[in-house]
Amino acid sequence: QVQLQESGPGLVKPSETLSLTCTVSGGSISSYYYTWIREPPGKGLQWIGYAYYTGTTNYNPSLKGRVTISVDKSKNHFSLTLTSVTAADTAVYYCARDSAAAAPRVLGYWGRGTLVAVSS
Amino acid sequence: DIVLTQSPGTLSVSPGERATLSCRASQSVGSYYFAWYQQRPGQAPRLLIYGTSNRATGIPDRFSGSGSGTDFTLTISRLEPEDSAVYYCQQSGDSLWTFGQGTKVEIK
């Protein structure tokens, strides 16, 4: 069974860089969309972007070029980097992936989420 | 951007009754790339329905999805206490994937 687990700092200072990693277990990095989603406190889900296993990426334009998602096949994980963070970036961050049992670009596997607070 | 608008915002239903959730898109969405997710309190979202009407693995048959174009519906035919959650629609047919704002289902 595929499992995803987010890891990274729970607190980031304003103007600094948020970096999270999602470790994939129960399967290797292959032809899927490796995706990040976030949920600000009291709000709904926001799609951040994805990296396809080939390295092709697609990001939410609202993040204005601050986001990078990458896949590391050798470490079986994928990562999120968000630069120049502000309090508005405080959220629970989820990593997710599509599932062969469902359909491409449908998020069949999710991590449990990790809360990242932006504060000095 | 394809904006997904869900209604109602909150739905209060008695156990055993039917719940009908709506999701309207600002422009046509390919049925293949339309999905519903359930998020129980304190948990990550879980895939319920993909391709508009296909139940994900392990999802009970009291959950069903329908629709096309700009109007999609999630129906829970016989509500159970564990169905108390926020439900999100989502499209991934456009280059910018989007979620609806969510419908909260409460059990009376």
PDB file of C-alpha atoms in Angstrom:
ATOM      1  CA  GLN A   1       0.000   0.000   0.000  1.00  0.00           C
ATOM      2  CA  VAL A   2       1.382   3.382  -1.019  1.00  0.00           C
ATOM      3  CA  GLN A   3       1.869   5.827   1.830  1.00  0.00           C
ATOM      4  CA  LEU A   4       2.977   9.442   1.771  1.00  0.00           C
ATOM      5  CA  GLN A   5       4.563  11.306   4.669  1.00  0.00           C
ATOM      6  CA  GLU A   6       5.355  15.014   4.816  1.00  0.00           C
ATOM      7  CA  SER A   7       8.327  16.297   6.778  1.00  0.00           C
ATOM      8  CA  GLY A   8       9.924  19.672   7.402  1.00  0.00           C
ATOM      9  CA  PRO A   9      10.001  22.611   9.796  1.00  0.00           C
ATOM     10  CA  GLY A  10       6.760  23.570  11.505  1.00  0.00           C
ATOM     11  CA  LEU A  11       7.803  27.209  11.868  1.00  0.00           C
ATOM     12  CA  VAL A  12       9.299  29.519   9.243  1.00  0.00           C
ATOM     13  CA  LYS A  13      10.165  33.196   9.621  1.00  0.00           C
ATOM     14  CA  PRO A  14       8.616  35.801   7.318  1.00  0.00           C
ATOM     15  CA  SER A  15      10.593  36.421   4.095  1.00  0.00           C
ATOM     16  CA  GLU A  16      12.395  33.079   4.468  1.00  0.00           C
ATOM     17  CA  THR A  17      11.950  29.846   2.492  1.00  0.00           C
ATOM     18  CA  LEU A  18       9.563  27.029   3.351  1.00  0.00           C
ATOM     19  CA  SER A  19      10.895  23.583   2.411  1.00  0.00           C
ATOM     20  CA  LEU A  20       8.947  20.346   2.767  1.00  0.00           C
ATOM     21  CA  THR A  21       9.631  16.794   1.668  1.00  0.00           C
ATOM     22  CA  CYS A  22       7.151  14.017   0.960  1.00  0.00           C
ATOM     23  CA  THR A  23       8.512  10.495   1.308  1.00  0.00           C
ATOM     24  CA  VAL A  24       6.800   7.807  -0.739  1.00  0.00           C
ATOM     25  CA  SER A  25       6.702   4.293   0.714  1.00  0.00           C
ATOM     26  CA  GLY A  26       5.151   1.150  -0.715  1.00  0.00           C
ATOM     27  CA  GLY A  27       6.044   2.126  -4.250  1.00  0.00           C
ATOM     28  CA  SER A  28       8.733   3.805  -6.301  1.00  0.00           C
ATOM     29  CA  ILE A  29       8.658   7.163  -8.033  1.00  0.00           C
ATOM     30  CA  SER A  30       7.137   6.494 -11.437  1.00  0.00           C
ATOM     31  CA  SER A  31       4.598   7.840 -13.884  1.00  0.00           C
ATOM     32  CA  TYR A  32       2.394   9.865 -11.564  1.00  0.00           C
ATOM     33  CA  TYR A  33       1.635  13.484 -10.703  1.00  0.00           C
ATOM     34  CA  TYR A  34       3.398  14.429  -7.465  1.00  0.00           C
ATOM     35  CA  THR A  35       1.255  17.188  -6.015  1.00  0.00           C
ATOM     36  CA  TRP A  36       1.156  19.655  -3.145  1.00  0.00           C
ATOM     37  CA  ILE A  37      -2.040  21.144  -1.712  1.00  0.00           C
ATOM     38  CA  ARG A  38      -2.476  23.433   1.267  1.00  0.00           C
ATOM     39  CA  GLU A  39      -5.298  24.328   3.648  1.00  0.00           C
ATOM     40  CA  PRO A  40      -5.026  27.686   5.457  1.00  0.00           C
ATOM     41  CA  PRO A  41      -6.660  27.746   8.909  1.00  0.00           C
ATOM     42  CA  GLY A  42     -10.447  27.876   8.592  1.00  0.00           C
ATOM     43  CA  LYS A  43     -10.312  27.835   4.797  1.00  0.00           C
ATOM     44  CA  GLY A  44     -10.583  25.298   2.013  1.00  0.00           C
ATOM     45  CA  LEU A  45      -8.098  23.420  -0.110  1.00  0.00           C
ATOM     46  CA  GLN A  46      -5.735  25.237  -2.458  1.00  0.00           C
ATOM     47  CA  TRP A  47      -3.824  23.402  -5.166  1.00  0.00           C
ATOM     48  CA  ILE A  48      -0.165  24.499  -5.157  1.00  0.00           C
ATOM     49  CA  GLY A  49       1.138  22.512  -8.109  1.00  0.00           C
ATOM     50  CA  TYR A  50       2.624  19.273  -9.317  1.00  0.00           C
ATOM     51  CA  ALA A  51       5.730  17.704 -10.720  1.00  0.00           C
ATOM     52  CA  TYR A  52       5.259  14.823 -13.114  1.00  0.00           C
ATOM     53  CA  TYR A  53       7.858  12.065 -12.696  1.00  0.00           C
ATOM     54  CA  THR A  54       9.659  13.233 -15.852  1.00  0.00           C
ATOM     55  CA  GLY A  55      10.289  16.596 -14.192  1.00  0.00           C
ATOM     56  CA  THR A  56       7.560  18.535 -15.951  1.00  0.00           C
ATOM     57  CA  THR A  57       5.989  20.977 -13.525  1.00  0.00           C
ATOM     58  CA  ASN A  58       2.821  23.064 -13.294  1.00  0.00           C
ATOM     59  CA  TYR A  59       2.146  25.632 -10.596  1.00  0.00           C
ATOM     60  CA  ASN A  60      -0.698  27.759  -9.338  1.00  0.00           C
ATOM     61  CA  PRO A  61      -0.091  31.239 -10.835  1.00  0.00           C
ATOM     62  CA  SER A  62      -1.399  32.835  -7.628  1.00  0.00           C
ATOM     63  CA  LEU A  63       1.899  31.859  -5.974  1.00  0.00           C
ATOM     64  CA  LYS A  64       3.650  34.218  -8.373  1.00  0.00           C
ATOM     65  CA  GLY A  65       6.791  32.289  -9.150  1.00  0.00           C
ATOM     66  CA  ARG A  66       7.657  31.550  -5.510  1.00  0.00           C
ATOM     67  CA  VAL A  67       7.079  27.802  -5.734  1.00  0.00           C
ATOM     68  CA  THR A  68       9.223  24.906  -6.929  1.00  0.00           C
ATOM     69  CA  ILE A  69       8.258  21.231  -6.823  1.00  0.00           C
ATOM     70  CA  SER A  70      10.832  18.579  -7.644  1.00  0.00           C
ATOM     71  CA  VAL A  71      11.012  14.789  -7.684  1.00  0.00           C
ATOM     72  CA  ASP A  72      14.023  12.760  -6.527  1.00  0.00           C
ATOM     73  CA  LYS A  73      13.786   9.206  -7.814  1.00  0.00           C
ATOM     74  CA  SER A  74      16.949   8.091  -5.995  1.00  0.00           C
ATOM     75  CA  LYS A  75      15.490   9.078  -2.622  1.00  0.00           C
ATOM     76  CA  ASN A  76      11.905   8.148  -3.495  1.00  0.00           C
ATOM     77  CA  HIS A  77      10.617  11.514  -2.414  1.00  0.00           C
ATOM     78  CA  PHE A  78       9.396  14.805  -3.795  1.00  0.00           C
ATOM     79  CA  SER A  79       9.791  18.296  -2.408  1.00  0.00           C
ATOM     80  CA  LEU A  80       8.141  21.683  -2.132  1.00  0.00           C
ATOM     81  CA  THR A  81      10.004  24.975  -1.866  1.00  0.00           C
ATOM     82  CA  LEU A  82       8.137  28.234  -1.296  1.00  0.00           C
ATOM     83  CA  THR A  83      10.194  31.406  -1.089  1.00  0.00           C
ATOM     84  CA  SER A  84       9.545  34.804   0.509  1.00  0.00           C
ATOM     85  CA  VAL A  85       6.841  33.480   2.801  1.00  0.00           C
ATOM     86  CA  THR A  86       4.371  35.655   4.672  1.00  0.00           C
ATOM     87  CA  ALA A  87       1.723  34.952   7.287  1.00  0.00           C
ATOM     88  CA  ALA A  88      -0.679  34.190   4.432  1.00  0.00           C
ATOM     89  CA  ASP A  89       1.358  31.045   3.738  1.00  0.00           C
ATOM     90  CA  THR A  90       0.476  29.594   7.146  1.00  0.00           C
ATOM     91  CA  ALA A  91      -1.397  26.383   6.403  1.00  0.00           C
ATOM     92  CA  VAL A  92      -1.535  22.629   6.659  1.00  0.00           C
ATOM     93  CA  TYR A  93       0.456  21.357   3.695  1.00  0.00           C
ATOM     94  CA  TYR A  94      -0.506  18.041   2.110  1.00  0.00           C
ATOM     95  CA  CYS A  95       1.396  15.987  -0.414  1.00  0.00           C
ATOM     96  CA  ALA A  96      -0.643  13.791  -2.713  1.00  0.00           C
ATOM     97  CA  ARG A  97      -0.357  11.540  -5.738  1.00  0.00           C
ATOM     98  CA  ASP A  98      -2.672  10.007  -8.251  1.00  0.00           C
ATOM     99  CA  SER A  99      -3.485   6.317  -8.157  1.00  0.00           C
ATOM    100  CA  ALA A 100      -3.363   3.618 -10.807  1.00  0.00           C
ATOM    101  CA  ALA A 101      -6.625   2.293  -9.358  1.00  0.00           C
ATOM    102  CA  ALA A 102      -8.422   5.536 -10.161  1.00  0.00           C
ATOM    103  CA  ALA A 103      -7.320   7.838 -12.967  1.00  0.00           C
ATOM    104  CA  PRO A 104      -4.454  10.154 -13.861  1.00  0.00           C
ATOM    105  CA  ARG A 105      -4.557  13.525 -12.147  1.00  0.00           C
ATOM    106  CA  VAL A 106      -6.985  12.275  -9.499  1.00  0.00           C
ATOM    107  CA  LEU A 107      -5.521  12.433  -6.000  1.00  0.00           C
ATOM    108  CA  GLY A 108      -5.938   8.911  -4.680  1.00  0.00           C
ATOM    109  CA  TYR A 109      -3.156   9.041  -2.109  1.00  0.00           C
ATOM    110  CA  TRP A 110      -2.628  11.780   0.458  1.00  0.00           C
ATOM    111  CA  GLY A 111      -0.180  12.385   3.273  1.00  0.00           C
ATOM    112  CA  ARG A 112      -1.524  13.201   6.712  1.00  0.00           C
ATOM    113  CA  GLY A 113      -0.538  16.835   6.345  1.00  0.00           C
ATOM    114  CA  THR A 114       1.892  19.037   8.220  1.00  0.00           C
ATOM    115  CA  LEU A 115       1.170  22.419   9.770  1.00  0.00           C
ATOM    116  CA  VAL A 116       3.571  25.175   8.806  1.00  0.00           C
ATOM    117  CA  ALA A 117       3.288  28.477  10.628  1.00  0.00           C
ATOM    118  CA  VAL A 118       4.954  31.631   9.356  1.00  0.00           C
ATOM    119  CA  SER A 119       5.886  33.833  12.267  1.00  0.00           C
ATOM    120  CA  SER A 120       8.851  35.732  13.653  1.00  0.00           C
TER     121      SER A 120
ATOM    122  CA  ASP B   1      -9.300  29.672 -14.239  1.00  0.00           C
ATOM    123  CA  ILE B   2     -12.212  27.305 -13.679  1.00  0.00           C
ATOM    124  CA  VAL B   3     -14.018  28.387 -10.520  1.00  0.00           C
ATOM    125  CA  LEU B   4     -15.994  25.665  -8.737  1.00  0.00           C
ATOM    126  CA  THR B   5     -18.874  26.866  -6.594  1.00  0.00           C
ATOM    127  CA  GLN B   6     -20.391  24.404  -4.150  1.00  0.00           C
ATOM    128  CA  SER B   7     -23.817  24.592  -2.570  1.00  0.00           C
ATOM    129  CA  PRO B   8     -25.113  24.607   0.015  1.00  0.00           C
ATOM    130  CA  GLY B   9     -22.368  25.778   2.349  1.00  0.00           C
ATOM    131  CA  THR B  10     -23.702  23.602   5.148  1.00  0.00           C
ATOM    132  CA  LEU B  11     -26.172  20.743   5.006  1.00  0.00           C
ATOM    133  CA  SER B  12     -27.829  19.300   8.113  1.00  0.00           C
ATOM    134  CA  VAL B  13     -29.346  15.856   7.541  1.00  0.00           C
ATOM    135  CA  SER B  14     -30.753  13.131   9.765  1.00  0.00           C
ATOM    136  CA  PRO B  15     -29.219   9.648   9.740  1.00  0.00           C
ATOM    137  CA  GLY B  16     -30.735   7.482   7.036  1.00  0.00           C
ATOM    138  CA  GLU B  17     -31.796  10.434   4.922  1.00  0.00           C
ATOM    139  CA  ARG B  18     -30.430  11.534   1.558  1.00  0.00           C
ATOM    140  CA  ALA B  19     -27.912  14.348   1.121  1.00  0.00           C
ATOM    141  CA  THR B  20     -27.475  16.084  -2.231  1.00  0.00           C
ATOM    142  CA  LEU B  21     -24.417  18.286  -2.788  1.00  0.00           C
ATOM    143  CA  SER B  22     -23.948  20.491  -5.824  1.00  0.00           C
ATOM    144  CA  CYS B  23     -20.865  21.789  -7.608  1.00  0.00           C
ATOM    145  CA  ARG B  24     -21.140  24.286 -10.448  1.00  0.00           C
ATOM    146  CA  ALA B  25     -18.194  25.156 -12.688  1.00  0.00           C
ATOM    147  CA  SER B  26     -17.596  28.554 -14.298  1.00  0.00           C
ATOM    148  CA  GLN B  27     -16.890  26.767 -17.593  1.00  0.00           C
ATOM    149  CA  SER B  28     -17.273  23.277 -18.926  1.00  0.00           C
ATOM    150  CA  VAL B  29     -15.192  20.571 -17.232  1.00  0.00           C
ATOM    151  CA  GLY B  30     -14.287  17.263 -18.815  1.00  0.00           C
ATOM    152  CA  SER B  31     -16.113  14.539 -16.911  1.00  0.00           C
ATOM    153  CA  TYR B  32     -12.979  12.397 -16.830  1.00  0.00           C
ATOM    154  CA  TYR B  33     -11.177  15.002 -14.710  1.00  0.00           C
ATOM    155  CA  PHE B  34     -13.888  15.725 -12.123  1.00  0.00           C
ATOM    156  CA  ALA B  35     -13.670  14.314  -8.596  1.00  0.00           C
ATOM    157  CA  TRP B  36     -15.124  14.528  -5.094  1.00  0.00           C
ATOM    158  CA  TYR B  37     -13.203  14.272  -1.817  1.00  0.00           C
ATOM    159  CA  GLN B  38     -14.300  13.800   1.790  1.00  0.00           C
ATOM    160  CA  GLN B  39     -12.423  15.445   4.652  1.00  0.00           C
ATOM    161  CA  ARG B  40     -13.364  14.382   8.153  1.00  0.00           C
ATOM    162  CA  PRO B  41     -12.332  16.650  11.050  1.00  0.00           C
ATOM    163  CA  GLY B  42      -8.609  16.506  11.716  1.00  0.00           C
ATOM    164  CA  GLN B  43      -7.945  14.218   8.764  1.00  0.00           C
ATOM    165  CA  ALA B  44      -6.532  14.507   5.274  1.00  0.00           C
ATOM    166  CA  PRO B  45      -8.963  14.530   2.359  1.00  0.00           C
ATOM    167  CA  ARG B  46      -9.941  11.145   0.920  1.00  0.00           C
ATOM    168  CA  LEU B  47     -10.907  10.434  -2.686  1.00  0.00           C
ATOM    169  CA  LEU B  48     -14.569   9.446  -2.979  1.00  0.00           C
ATOM    170  CA  ILE B  49     -15.520   9.778  -6.638  1.00  0.00           C
ATOM    171  CA  TYR B  50     -13.414  10.195  -9.775  1.00  0.00           C
ATOM    172  CA  GLY B  51     -14.348  10.610 -13.410  1.00  0.00           C
ATOM    173  CA  THR B  52     -17.624  12.202 -12.202  1.00  0.00           C
ATOM    174  CA  SER B  53     -19.305   8.926 -11.256  1.00  0.00           C
ATOM    175  CA  ASN B  54     -16.750   6.236 -10.370  1.00  0.00           C
ATOM    176  CA  ARG B  55     -16.401   5.284  -6.731  1.00  0.00           C
ATOM    177  CA  ALA B  56     -12.849   5.010  -5.450  1.00  0.00           C
ATOM    178  CA  THR B  57     -11.647   1.773  -3.907  1.00  0.00           C
ATOM    179  CA  GLY B  58     -13.414   0.988  -0.626  1.00  0.00           C
ATOM    180  CA  ILE B  59     -16.073   3.707  -0.938  1.00  0.00           C
ATOM    181  CA  PRO B  60     -19.568   2.462   0.008  1.00  0.00           C
ATOM    182  CA  ASP B  61     -22.227   2.380  -2.694  1.00  0.00           C
ATOM    183  CA  ARG B  62     -24.369   4.896  -0.829  1.00  0.00           C
ATOM    184  CA  PHE B  63     -22.053   7.510  -2.383  1.00  0.00           C
ATOM    185  CA  SER B  64     -22.762   8.347  -6.010  1.00  0.00           C
ATOM    186  CA  GLY B  65     -21.718  11.077  -8.419  1.00  0.00           C
ATOM    187  CA  SER B  66     -23.338  12.432 -11.548  1.00  0.00           C
ATOM    188  CA  GLY B  67     -23.301  15.392 -13.873  1.00  0.00           C
ATOM    189  CA  SER B  68     -21.605  16.847 -16.906  1.00  0.00           C
ATOM    190  CA  GLY B  69     -20.442  20.118 -18.388  1.00  0.00           C
ATOM    191  CA  THR B  70     -20.810  22.690 -15.624  1.00  0.00           C
ATOM    192  CA  ASP B  71     -23.134  20.950 -13.155  1.00  0.00           C
ATOM    193  CA  PHE B  72     -22.111  18.048 -10.957  1.00  0.00           C
ATOM    194  CA  THR B  73     -23.781  16.347  -7.991  1.00  0.00           C
ATOM    195  CA  LEU B  74     -22.662  14.126  -5.134  1.00  0.00           C
ATOM    196  CA  THR B  75     -25.436  12.120  -3.489  1.00  0.00           C
ATOM    197  CA  ILE B  76     -25.209  10.277  -0.201  1.00  0.00           C
ATOM    198  CA  SER B  77     -28.256   8.047  -0.268  1.00  0.00           C
ATOM    199  CA  ARG B  78     -28.494   6.920   3.355  1.00  0.00           C
ATOM    200  CA  LEU B  79     -26.520   9.170   5.640  1.00  0.00           C
ATOM    201  CA  GLU B  80     -24.543   7.564   8.444  1.00  0.00           C
ATOM    202  CA  PRO B  81     -22.897   9.326  11.399  1.00  0.00           C
ATOM    203  CA  GLU B  82     -19.403   8.793   9.964  1.00  0.00           C
ATOM    204  CA  ASP B  83     -20.404  10.817   6.883  1.00  0.00           C
ATOM    205  CA  SER B  84     -20.121  14.008   8.925  1.00  0.00           C
ATOM    206  CA  ALA B  85     -17.386  15.832   7.011  1.00  0.00           C
ATOM    207  CA  VAL B  86     -16.550  18.558   4.526  1.00  0.00           C
ATOM    208  CA  TYR B  87     -16.916  17.505   0.896  1.00  0.00           C
ATOM    209  CA  TYR B  88     -14.890  19.128  -1.887  1.00  0.00           C
ATOM    210  CA  CYS B  89     -15.298  18.942  -5.626  1.00  0.00           C
ATOM    211  CA  GLN B  90     -12.185  19.281  -7.771  1.00  0.00           C
ATOM    212  CA  GLN B  91     -11.275  19.516 -11.446  1.00  0.00           C
ATOM    213  CA  SER B  92      -7.941  18.668 -13.011  1.00  0.00           C
ATOM    214  CA  GLY B  93      -8.869  19.102 -16.665  1.00  0.00           C
ATOM    215  CA  ASP B  94      -7.563  22.626 -16.870  1.00  0.00           C
ATOM    216  CA  SER B  95      -3.880  23.508 -16.476  1.00  0.00           C
ATOM    217  CA  LEU B  96      -4.838  25.174 -13.180  1.00  0.00           C
ATOM    218  CA  TRP B  97      -6.392  22.517 -10.962  1.00  0.00           C
ATOM    219  CA  THR B  98      -9.059  23.908  -8.653  1.00  0.00           C
ATOM    220  CA  PHE B  99     -11.190  22.869  -5.680  1.00  0.00           C
ATOM    221  CA  GLY B 100     -14.609  24.072  -4.653  1.00  0.00           C
ATOM    222  CA  GLN B 101     -14.882  25.863  -1.329  1.00  0.00           C
ATOM    223  CA  GLY B 102     -16.471  22.822   0.317  1.00  0.00           C
ATOM    224  CA  THR B 103     -19.854  21.750   1.682  1.00  0.00           C
ATOM    225  CA  LYS B 104     -20.044  20.806   5.345  1.00  0.00           C
ATOM    226  CA  VAL B 105     -22.404  17.918   6.062  1.00  0.00           C
ATOM    227  CA  GLU B 106     -23.705  17.787   9.606  1.00  0.00           C
ATOM    228  CA  ILE B 107     -25.673  14.949  11.170  1.00  0.00           C
ATOM    229  CA  LYS B 108     -28.822  16.050  12.990  1.00  0.00           C
TER     230      LYS B 108
END
